[in-house]
Amino acid sequence: MKTSLGAKTLAFPTPTWVIGTYDAAGKANGATIAWGGICSSDPPAMAVSLRPSRHTHQAIMETKAFTVNIPAQSQAALADYFGIVSGKDVDKFAATGLTTERSQLVNAPIIAEFPVVIECALLQVVDLGLHHQFIGEIKDIKADASMLDAKGRLDMEKTGMVVFAPHTRTYHGLGPLLGDAFSMGLAYKKG
């Protein structure tokens, strides 16, 4: 028998992403979020959710763009810091020593030291109550060459991505390969 845990935000794991934006003054900022994911294949799009009170929310509304910067496991403490302080009050890049590059495709910064970045142009904003969901069309995904497999695809084990468990407020690394999608389940297919 299962135990009821109630209606909570316990779908896990969630991503650990640092959303890159420029504010109205053109200052680069990054904010760590956990509410996000792919939401469309055509056009390729992803959604991230932020509270309207957040500095990053206002920046996305002004620039109509954002980047999703994905840290490696060795950068988990940096990602955590980007979620602890506000870009209104602190220059997070000066504090951490991380650097930014200007995206050539959208009006948002890329965190140079993080191994993967997704560049997004704002398509739509959905008011969900406490959060607004920003749906961004993926314009490009850039990855360090060391994160790719022999076929030029992102290698999940090489990237060592960080995930967040909201119910325990802890960070974890992704585990080992379990099998090939659309293949390992064929053993159960009849006929």
mmCIF file of C-alpha atoms in Angstrom:
data_model
loop_
_atom_site.group_PDB
_atom_site.id
_atom_site.type_symbol
_atom_site.label_atom_id
_atom_site.label_comp_id
_atom_site.label_asym_id
_atom_site.label_seq_id
_atom_site.Cartn_x
_atom_site.Cartn_y
_atom_site.Cartn_z
ATOM 1 C CA MET A 1 0.000 0.000 0.000
ATOM 2 C CA LYS A 2 1.255 3.452 -0.886
ATOM 3 C CA THR A 3 1.338 6.391 1.553
ATOM 4 C CA SER A 4 -0.242 9.683 0.473
ATOM 5 C CA LEU A 5 2.250 12.556 0.481
ATOM 6 C CA GLY A 6 -0.264 15.213 -0.561
ATOM 7 C CA ALA A 7 -0.307 17.680 -3.447
ATOM 8 C CA LYS A 8 3.290 18.929 -3.504
ATOM 9 C CA THR A 9 6.056 19.685 -5.998
ATOM 10 C CA LEU A 10 7.642 16.264 -5.585
ATOM 11 C CA ALA A 11 8.079 15.156 -9.188
ATOM 12 C CA PHE A 12 11.757 14.410 -9.144
ATOM 13 C CA PRO A 13 14.446 14.755 -10.033
ATOM 14 C CA THR A 14 14.210 18.284 -11.357
ATOM 15 C CA PRO A 15 16.989 20.010 -13.281
ATOM 16 C CA THR A 16 19.616 22.286 -11.813
ATOM 17 C CA TRP A 17 19.835 25.026 -14.405
ATOM 18 C CA VAL A 18 21.244 28.532 -14.244
ATOM 19 C CA ILE A 19 19.131 30.884 -16.331
ATOM 20 C CA GLY A 20 21.243 33.576 -17.984
ATOM 21 C CA THR A 21 19.768 37.015 -18.658
ATOM 22 C CA TYR A 22 20.718 40.649 -19.112
ATOM 23 C CA ASP A 23 18.847 43.192 -17.005
ATOM 24 C CA ALA A 24 17.636 46.598 -18.244
ATOM 25 C CA ALA A 25 21.113 48.069 -17.658
ATOM 26 C CA GLY A 26 22.744 45.266 -19.685
ATOM 27 C CA LYS A 27 24.265 43.580 -16.619
ATOM 28 C CA ALA A 28 24.619 39.792 -16.898
ATOM 29 C CA ASN A 29 22.842 37.702 -14.290
ATOM 30 C CA GLY A 30 22.270 34.044 -13.595
ATOM 31 C CA ALA A 31 19.548 32.457 -11.475
ATOM 32 C CA THR A 32 19.309 28.806 -10.515
ATOM 33 C CA ILE A 33 15.953 27.171 -11.178
ATOM 34 C CA ALA A 34 14.541 23.688 -10.825
ATOM 35 C CA TRP A 35 11.139 24.085 -12.492
ATOM 36 C CA GLY A 36 11.827 23.437 -16.152
ATOM 37 C CA GLY A 37 11.920 21.012 -19.034
ATOM 38 C CA ILE A 38 11.396 20.374 -22.723
ATOM 39 C CA CYS A 39 7.847 21.277 -23.755
ATOM 40 C CA SER A 40 7.764 20.996 -27.571
ATOM 41 C CA SER A 41 9.519 19.141 -30.367
ATOM 42 C CA ASP A 42 8.458 21.402 -33.221
ATOM 43 C CA PRO A 43 9.489 24.090 -32.742
ATOM 44 C CA PRO A 44 12.065 22.773 -30.282
ATOM 45 C CA ALA A 45 11.169 24.558 -27.059
ATOM 46 C CA MET A 46 11.667 24.449 -23.345
ATOM 47 C CA ALA A 47 9.849 25.939 -20.406
ATOM 48 C CA VAL A 48 11.248 27.464 -17.232
ATOM 49 C CA SER A 49 9.167 28.818 -14.375
ATOM 50 C CA LEU A 50 10.000 31.823 -12.203
ATOM 51 C CA ARG A 51 8.177 33.948 -9.671
ATOM 52 C CA PRO A 52 7.298 37.471 -10.882
ATOM 53 C CA SER A 53 9.164 38.926 -7.890
ATOM 54 C CA ARG A 54 12.498 37.588 -9.154
ATOM 55 C CA HIS A 55 15.078 39.782 -10.884
ATOM 56 C CA THR A 56 15.442 37.217 -13.680
ATOM 57 C CA HIS A 57 11.685 37.306 -14.378
ATOM 58 C CA GLN A 58 11.857 41.028 -15.145
ATOM 59 C CA ALA A 59 14.966 40.559 -17.291
ATOM 60 C CA ILE A 60 13.298 37.921 -19.478
ATOM 61 C CA MET A 61 10.245 40.136 -19.890
ATOM 62 C CA GLU A 62 12.494 42.997 -21.068
ATOM 63 C CA THR A 63 14.896 41.092 -23.350
ATOM 64 C CA LYS A 64 12.580 38.310 -24.594
ATOM 65 C CA ALA A 65 15.459 35.848 -24.304
ATOM 66 C CA PHE A 66 17.305 33.589 -21.870
ATOM 67 C CA THR A 67 19.953 30.908 -21.787
ATOM 68 C CA VAL A 68 19.840 27.665 -19.860
ATOM 69 C CA ASN A 69 23.330 27.010 -18.524
ATOM 70 C CA ILE A 70 23.823 23.462 -17.292
ATOM 71 C CA PRO A 71 26.523 22.920 -14.667
ATOM 72 C CA ALA A 72 28.681 19.820 -14.250
ATOM 73 C CA GLN A 73 28.575 17.973 -10.932
ATOM 74 C CA SER A 74 31.839 19.649 -9.932
ATOM 75 C CA GLN A 75 30.015 23.001 -10.272
ATOM 76 C CA ALA A 76 27.071 22.170 -7.981
ATOM 77 C CA ALA A 77 28.154 24.641 -5.278
ATOM 78 C CA LEU A 78 28.400 27.418 -7.890
ATOM 79 C CA ALA A 79 24.898 26.620 -9.133
ATOM 80 C CA ASP A 80 23.605 26.614 -5.556
ATOM 81 C CA TYR A 81 25.123 30.057 -4.942
ATOM 82 C CA PHE A 82 23.374 31.443 -8.033
ATOM 83 C CA GLY A 83 20.078 30.436 -6.388
ATOM 84 C CA ILE A 84 20.881 31.860 -2.952
ATOM 85 C CA VAL A 85 21.520 35.539 -3.754
ATOM 86 C CA SER A 86 19.699 38.016 -5.990
ATOM 87 C CA GLY A 87 21.257 39.651 -9.021
ATOM 88 C CA LYS A 88 19.576 42.875 -7.865
ATOM 89 C CA ASP A 89 21.967 43.002 -4.934
ATOM 90 C CA VAL A 90 25.079 41.053 -5.978
ATOM 91 C CA ASP A 91 27.223 40.621 -9.072
ATOM 92 C CA LYS A 92 27.261 36.821 -8.988
ATOM 93 C CA PHE A 93 29.930 36.583 -11.672
ATOM 94 C CA ALA A 94 32.338 38.825 -9.773
ATOM 95 C CA ALA A 95 31.692 36.843 -6.592
ATOM 96 C CA THR A 96 32.317 33.432 -8.189
ATOM 97 C CA GLY A 97 34.920 34.259 -10.815
ATOM 98 C CA LEU A 98 32.732 32.770 -13.559
ATOM 99 C CA THR A 99 32.689 34.603 -16.871
ATOM 100 C CA THR A 100 30.077 35.251 -19.515
ATOM 101 C CA GLU A 101 30.035 35.409 -23.276
ATOM 102 C CA ARG A 102 27.341 37.152 -25.277
ATOM 103 C CA SER A 103 25.132 34.764 -27.215
ATOM 104 C CA GLN A 104 25.251 35.411 -30.947
ATOM 105 C CA LEU A 105 21.656 34.172 -31.346
ATOM 106 C CA VAL A 106 19.658 35.646 -28.445
ATOM 107 C CA ASN A 107 20.008 38.639 -26.130
ATOM 108 C CA ALA A 108 21.298 36.680 -23.143
ATOM 109 C CA PRO A 109 24.646 35.657 -21.663
ATOM 110 C CA ILE A 110 26.319 32.254 -21.744
ATOM 111 C CA ILE A 111 28.259 31.075 -18.697
ATOM 112 C CA ALA A 112 31.586 30.172 -20.300
ATOM 113 C CA GLU A 113 32.682 27.616 -17.698
ATOM 114 C CA PHE A 114 29.492 25.510 -17.702
ATOM 115 C CA PRO A 115 29.714 22.576 -20.159
ATOM 116 C CA VAL A 116 26.300 22.936 -21.836
ATOM 117 C CA VAL A 117 24.161 25.939 -22.744
ATOM 118 C CA ILE A 118 20.785 26.197 -24.476
ATOM 119 C CA GLU A 119 19.964 29.512 -26.152
ATOM 120 C CA CYS A 120 16.262 30.424 -26.158
ATOM 121 C CA ALA A 121 14.098 33.166 -27.672
ATOM 122 C CA LEU A 122 10.930 33.842 -25.702
ATOM 123 C CA LEU A 123 7.798 32.485 -27.395
ATOM 124 C CA GLN A 124 5.167 32.793 -24.700
ATOM 125 C CA VAL A 125 4.570 33.553 -21.015
ATOM 126 C CA VAL A 126 1.946 31.591 -19.104
ATOM 127 C CA ASP A 127 0.652 32.850 -15.743
ATOM 128 C CA LEU A 128 0.401 29.786 -13.492
ATOM 129 C CA GLY A 129 -0.270 31.568 -10.200
ATOM 130 C CA LEU A 130 2.817 31.843 -7.976
ATOM 131 C CA HIS A 131 5.046 31.234 -11.015
ATOM 132 C CA HIS A 132 5.072 32.387 -14.609
ATOM 133 C CA GLN A 133 6.211 29.860 -17.165
ATOM 134 C CA PHE A 134 8.510 31.176 -19.875
ATOM 135 C CA ILE A 135 8.408 29.104 -23.038
ATOM 136 C CA GLY A 136 11.483 29.639 -25.152
ATOM 137 C CA GLU A 137 12.248 28.412 -28.635
ATOM 138 C CA ILE A 138 15.586 26.642 -28.642
ATOM 139 C CA LYS A 139 17.833 28.441 -31.119
ATOM 140 C CA ASP A 140 20.945 26.377 -30.423
ATOM 141 C CA ILE A 141 22.585 24.049 -27.923
ATOM 142 C CA LYS A 142 26.304 24.439 -27.374
ATOM 143 C CA ALA A 143 28.469 21.909 -25.535
ATOM 144 C CA ASP A 144 32.120 21.510 -24.677
ATOM 145 C CA ALA A 145 33.665 18.937 -27.027
ATOM 146 C CA SER A 146 34.729 16.874 -24.007
ATOM 147 C CA MET A 147 31.039 16.274 -23.239
ATOM 148 C CA LEU A 148 30.308 14.564 -26.564
ATOM 149 C CA ASP A 149 30.425 10.904 -27.534
ATOM 150 C CA ALA A 150 32.093 9.535 -30.677
ATOM 151 C CA LYS A 151 28.967 10.398 -32.726
ATOM 152 C CA GLY A 152 28.893 14.022 -31.562
ATOM 153 C CA ARG A 153 25.972 13.558 -29.146
ATOM 154 C CA LEU A 154 25.861 14.704 -25.530
ATOM 155 C CA ASP A 155 27.136 11.873 -23.347
ATOM 156 C CA MET A 156 25.144 11.835 -20.103
ATOM 157 C CA GLU A 157 27.900 10.133 -18.141
ATOM 158 C CA LYS A 158 30.586 12.535 -19.388
ATOM 159 C CA THR A 159 28.495 15.606 -18.632
ATOM 160 C CA GLY A 160 27.855 14.490 -15.063
ATOM 161 C CA MET A 161 24.814 16.735 -14.795
ATOM 162 C CA VAL A 162 23.349 17.875 -11.494
ATOM 163 C CA VAL A 163 19.733 17.229 -10.530
ATOM 164 C CA PHE A 164 17.734 18.641 -7.612
ATOM 165 C CA ALA A 165 15.429 16.730 -5.265
ATOM 166 C CA PRO A 166 12.884 19.325 -4.082
ATOM 167 C CA HIS A 167 11.464 17.145 -1.311
ATOM 168 C CA THR A 168 14.832 16.889 0.480
ATOM 169 C CA ARG A 169 16.381 20.087 -0.915
ATOM 170 C CA THR A 170 19.482 18.196 -2.035
ATOM 171 C CA TYR A 171 21.571 17.925 -5.195
ATOM 172 C CA HIS A 172 22.456 14.624 -6.847
ATOM 173 C CA GLY A 173 24.369 13.412 -9.874
ATOM 174 C CA LEU A 174 22.833 11.397 -12.679
ATOM 175 C CA GLY A 175 23.377 7.663 -12.474
ATOM 176 C CA PRO A 176 24.752 5.103 -14.916
ATOM 177 C CA LEU A 177 23.255 4.010 -18.216
ATOM 178 C CA LEU A 178 20.325 1.609 -17.699
ATOM 179 C CA GLY A 179 19.620 0.683 -21.325
ATOM 180 C CA ASP A 180 18.582 1.938 -24.749
ATOM 181 C CA ALA A 181 15.243 3.761 -25.062
ATOM 182 C CA PHE A 182 12.662 2.301 -27.452
ATOM 183 C CA SER A 183 14.601 -0.947 -27.318
ATOM 184 C CA MET A 184 14.995 -2.419 -23.821
ATOM 185 C CA GLY A 185 11.206 -2.644 -23.387
ATOM 186 C CA LEU A 186 10.727 -4.693 -26.552
ATOM 187 C CA ALA A 187 11.052 -7.868 -24.479
ATOM 188 C CA TYR A 188 7.483 -7.185 -23.249
ATOM 189 C CA LYS A 189 6.019 -6.568 -26.708
ATOM 190 C CA LYS A 190 3.744 -9.379 -27.872
ATOM 191 C CA GLY A 191 3.498 -10.481 -31.465
#
